[in-house]
């Protein structure tokens, strides 16, 4: 069993089903997503089938099941960003990375997620990459932003 999951489960010695969500939140905080292996371990601990846990977890859109990329991009689709063209930015991002929201690129470098307002409407349309905001994104500036991250790895 992964040490991380083991440590988390230790905090819930007599856990019942009502501890499922807090446990999953901690697992995701620590390893960035809910791997199949960790879901199975949590299931054994709570005496719940993994399929049931996946069922519950997919209901909450805070959980992700694929490993995030090294650079996790959140693209805001809130109202202010929408009005200023975030739909086009999203389309361009999908094209550049060849992935859709919730997916990770094959080289594991980028993952993306569509989110609601991230509280920086003055910067709309805005994207955040590993928590760093990029303001007033256009299809042109997006290309440069992605290129810059790619170059960091070259
Ligand atoms: S709508 Fe995008 S930051 Fe608020």
mmCIF file of C-alpha atoms and ligand atoms in Angstrom:
data_model
loop_
_atom_site.group_PDB
_atom_site.id
_atom_site.type_symbol
_atom_site.label_atom_id
_atom_site.label_comp_id
_atom_site.label_asym_id
_atom_site.label_seq_id
_atom_site.Cartn_x
_atom_site.Cartn_y
_atom_site.Cartn_z
ATOM 1 C CA UNK A 1 0.000 0.000 0.000
ATOM 2 C CA UNK A 2 1.282 3.483 -0.675
ATOM 3 C CA UNK A 3 2.815 5.066 2.418
ATOM 4 C CA UNK A 4 0.840 8.225 1.837
ATOM 5 C CA UNK A 5 -2.508 6.450 1.816
ATOM 6 C CA UNK A 6 -1.457 4.350 4.805
ATOM 7 C CA UNK A 7 -0.656 7.486 6.809
ATOM 8 C CA UNK A 8 -4.005 9.031 5.937
ATOM 9 C CA UNK A 9 -5.962 5.908 6.831
ATOM 10 C CA UNK A 10 -4.180 5.733 10.200
ATOM 11 C CA UNK A 11 -6.011 8.897 11.161
ATOM 12 C CA UNK A 12 -9.323 7.104 10.656
ATOM 13 C CA UNK A 13 -8.994 3.900 12.674
ATOM 14 C CA UNK A 14 -12.708 3.146 13.041
ATOM 15 C CA UNK A 15 -13.930 5.038 10.036
ATOM 16 C CA UNK A 16 -17.400 4.514 8.679
ATOM 17 C CA UNK A 17 -18.769 5.451 5.280
ATOM 18 C CA UNK A 18 -19.252 9.050 6.402
ATOM 19 C CA UNK A 19 -15.465 9.450 6.445
ATOM 20 C CA UNK A 20 -15.187 8.637 2.760
ATOM 21 C CA UNK A 21 -15.199 12.182 1.392
ATOM 22 C CA UNK A 22 -12.690 13.635 3.909
ATOM 23 C CA UNK A 23 -10.379 10.671 3.266
ATOM 24 C CA UNK A 24 -10.591 11.097 -0.508
ATOM 25 C CA UNK A 25 -9.943 14.823 -0.134
ATOM 26 C CA UNK A 26 -6.780 14.126 1.807
ATOM 27 C CA UNK A 27 -5.598 11.531 -0.699
ATOM 28 C CA UNK A 28 -6.120 13.977 -3.535
ATOM 29 C CA UNK A 29 -4.353 16.770 -1.625
ATOM 30 C CA UNK A 30 -1.321 14.558 -1.116
ATOM 31 C CA UNK A 31 -0.992 12.781 -4.455
ATOM 32 C CA UNK A 32 -2.858 15.157 -6.724
ATOM 33 C CA UNK A 33 -5.553 12.728 -7.863
ATOM 34 C CA UNK A 34 -7.378 9.551 -6.911
ATOM 35 C CA UNK A 35 -5.414 6.692 -8.365
ATOM 36 C CA UNK A 36 -7.096 3.342 -8.783
ATOM 37 C CA UNK A 37 -4.711 1.845 -6.278
ATOM 38 C CA UNK A 38 -5.544 4.401 -3.603
ATOM 39 C CA UNK A 39 -9.284 4.009 -4.162
ATOM 40 C CA UNK A 40 -8.945 0.242 -3.685
ATOM 41 C CA UNK A 41 -7.019 0.777 -0.444
ATOM 42 C CA UNK A 42 -9.580 3.220 0.885
ATOM 43 C CA UNK A 43 -12.291 0.726 -0.072
ATOM 44 C CA UNK A 44 -10.644 -2.069 1.911
ATOM 45 C CA UNK A 45 -10.347 0.193 4.914
ATOM 46 C CA UNK A 46 -13.984 1.281 4.798
ATOM 47 C CA UNK A 47 -15.280 -2.038 3.644
ATOM 48 C CA UNK A 48 -16.698 -0.562 0.469
ATOM 49 C CA UNK A 49 -16.255 -1.802 -3.105
ATOM 50 C CA UNK A 50 -13.983 0.426 -5.211
ATOM 51 C CA UNK A 51 -16.721 0.741 -7.842
ATOM 52 C CA UNK A 52 -19.012 2.305 -5.264
ATOM 53 C CA UNK A 53 -16.302 4.772 -4.227
ATOM 54 C CA UNK A 54 -15.697 5.781 -7.846
ATOM 55 C CA UNK A 55 -19.452 6.219 -8.197
ATOM 56 C CA UNK A 56 -19.617 8.536 -5.200
ATOM 57 C CA UNK A 57 -16.462 10.444 -6.107
ATOM 58 C CA UNK A 58 -17.501 11.156 -9.699
ATOM 59 C CA UNK A 59 -20.549 12.875 -8.289
ATOM 60 C CA UNK A 60 -18.307 15.553 -6.777
ATOM 61 C CA UNK A 61 -16.449 17.466 -9.425
ATOM 62 C CA UNK A 62 -13.628 18.320 -7.021
ATOM 63 C CA UNK A 63 -12.127 14.877 -7.577
ATOM 64 C CA UNK A 64 -9.901 13.862 -10.435
ATOM 65 C CA UNK A 65 -8.896 10.394 -11.499
ATOM 66 C CA UNK A 66 -5.981 11.033 -13.783
ATOM 67 C CA UNK A 67 -2.580 12.187 -12.727
ATOM 68 C CA UNK A 68 -2.248 15.923 -13.257
ATOM 69 C CA UNK A 69 0.465 17.107 -15.619
ATOM 70 C CA UNK A 70 3.576 18.827 -14.384
ATOM 71 C CA UNK A 71 1.788 22.054 -15.302
ATOM 72 C CA UNK A 72 -1.851 22.077 -14.381
ATOM 73 C CA UNK A 73 -3.815 24.687 -16.291
ATOM 74 C CA UNK A 74 -7.100 26.009 -15.031
ATOM 75 C CA UNK A 75 -9.076 27.951 -17.534
ATOM 76 C CA UNK A 76 -11.816 30.156 -16.193
ATOM 77 C CA UNK A 77 -15.221 29.964 -17.810
ATOM 78 C CA UNK A 78 -16.952 32.319 -15.402
ATOM 79 C CA UNK A 79 -19.133 35.144 -16.703
ATOM 80 C CA UNK A 80 -16.518 37.908 -16.971
ATOM 81 C CA UNK A 81 -14.070 35.609 -18.710
ATOM 82 C CA UNK A 82 -16.802 34.302 -20.977
ATOM 83 C CA UNK A 83 -17.813 37.792 -22.057
ATOM 84 C CA UNK A 84 -14.214 38.593 -22.911
ATOM 85 C CA UNK A 85 -13.647 35.523 -25.039
ATOM 86 C CA UNK A 86 -12.677 32.566 -22.858
ATOM 87 C CA UNK A 87 -14.532 30.161 -25.187
ATOM 88 C CA UNK A 88 -12.069 30.921 -27.978
ATOM 89 C CA UNK A 89 -9.145 30.647 -25.570
ATOM 90 C CA UNK A 90 -10.409 27.261 -24.423
ATOM 91 C CA UNK A 91 -10.741 26.062 -28.004
ATOM 92 C CA UNK A 92 -7.203 27.172 -28.743
ATOM 93 C CA UNK A 93 -5.875 25.522 -25.605
ATOM 94 C CA UNK A 94 -7.506 22.221 -26.545
ATOM 95 C CA UNK A 95 -5.918 22.500 -29.963
ATOM 96 C CA UNK A 96 -2.461 23.343 -28.645
ATOM 97 C CA UNK A 97 -2.380 20.604 -26.023
ATOM 98 C CA UNK A 98 -4.525 18.070 -27.884
ATOM 99 C CA UNK A 99 -6.488 17.352 -24.727
ATOM 100 C CA UNK A 100 -9.863 18.240 -23.259
ATOM 101 C CA UNK A 101 -10.754 19.419 -19.792
ATOM 102 C CA UNK A 102 -9.948 16.758 -17.190
ATOM 103 C CA UNK A 103 -7.220 15.183 -19.323
ATOM 104 C CA UNK A 104 -3.442 15.115 -19.186
ATOM 105 C CA UNK A 105 -1.192 15.321 -22.236
ATOM 106 C CA UNK A 106 0.623 12.120 -23.216
ATOM 107 C CA UNK A 107 3.998 13.492 -22.216
ATOM 108 C CA UNK A 108 2.451 14.254 -18.773
ATOM 109 C CA UNK A 109 3.552 17.835 -19.095
ATOM 110 C CA UNK A 110 0.175 19.591 -19.176
ATOM 111 C CA UNK A 111 -3.238 18.903 -17.774
ATOM 112 C CA UNK A 112 -6.226 21.163 -18.004
ATOM 113 C CA UNK A 113 -9.408 21.846 -16.171
ATOM 114 C CA UNK A 114 -12.279 24.190 -16.874
ATOM 115 C CA UNK A 115 -13.231 26.064 -13.732
ATOM 116 C CA UNK A 116 -15.836 28.618 -12.703
ATOM 117 C CA UNK A 117 -14.818 32.144 -11.692
ATOM 118 C CA UNK A 118 -11.443 32.067 -9.962
ATOM 119 C CA UNK A 119 -11.937 35.496 -8.453
ATOM 120 C CA UNK A 120 -9.717 37.489 -10.767
ATOM 121 C CA UNK A 121 -12.382 38.905 -13.085
ATOM 122 C CA UNK A 122 -10.392 42.122 -13.564
ATOM 123 C CA UNK A 123 -7.828 40.014 -15.409
ATOM 124 C CA UNK A 124 -10.374 38.293 -17.664
ATOM 125 C CA UNK A 125 -10.017 36.133 -19.599
ATOM 126 C CA UNK A 126 -7.669 34.493 -17.158
ATOM 127 C CA UNK A 127 -5.915 31.151 -16.894
ATOM 128 C CA UNK A 128 -3.912 29.837 -13.989
ATOM 129 C CA UNK A 129 -0.948 27.509 -14.415
ATOM 130 C CA UNK A 130 0.132 25.830 -11.181
ATOM 131 C CA UNK A 131 -1.530 28.705 -9.378
ATOM 132 C CA UNK A 132 0.177 31.435 -11.392
ATOM 133 C CA UNK A 133 -2.324 33.764 -13.099
ATOM 134 C CA UNK A 134 -1.992 34.802 -16.728
ATOM 135 C CA UNK A 135 -4.166 37.806 -17.484
ATOM 136 C CA UNK A 136 -6.133 38.957 -20.524
ATOM 137 C CA UNK A 137 -5.261 35.882 -22.501
ATOM 138 C CA UNK A 138 -5.737 35.919 -26.252
ATOM 139 C CA UNK A 139 -5.198 33.064 -28.677
ATOM 140 C CA UNK A 140 -1.883 34.685 -29.590
ATOM 141 C CA UNK A 141 -0.613 35.224 -26.049
ATOM 142 C CA UNK A 142 -1.725 31.700 -25.154
ATOM 143 C CA UNK A 143 0.636 30.241 -27.723
ATOM 144 C CA UNK A 144 3.518 32.155 -26.158
ATOM 145 C CA UNK A 145 2.560 31.165 -22.642
ATOM 146 C CA UNK A 146 2.477 27.457 -23.528
ATOM 147 C CA UNK A 147 5.674 27.796 -25.532
ATOM 148 C CA UNK A 148 7.416 29.356 -22.520
ATOM 149 C CA UNK A 149 6.480 26.436 -20.302
ATOM 150 C CA UNK A 150 7.597 23.975 -22.957
ATOM 151 C CA UNK A 151 10.932 25.779 -23.257
ATOM 152 C CA UNK A 152 11.510 25.492 -19.522
ATOM 153 C CA UNK A 153 11.629 21.746 -20.076
ATOM 154 C CA UNK A 154 13.741 21.774 -23.205
HETATM 155 S S1 LIG B 1 -15.068 35.099 -14.418
HETATM 156 FE FE1 LIG B 1 -13.046 34.469 -14.758
HETATM 157 S S2 LIG B 1 -12.050 35.195 -13.012
HETATM 158 FE FE2 LIG B 1 -14.078 35.723 -12.646
#
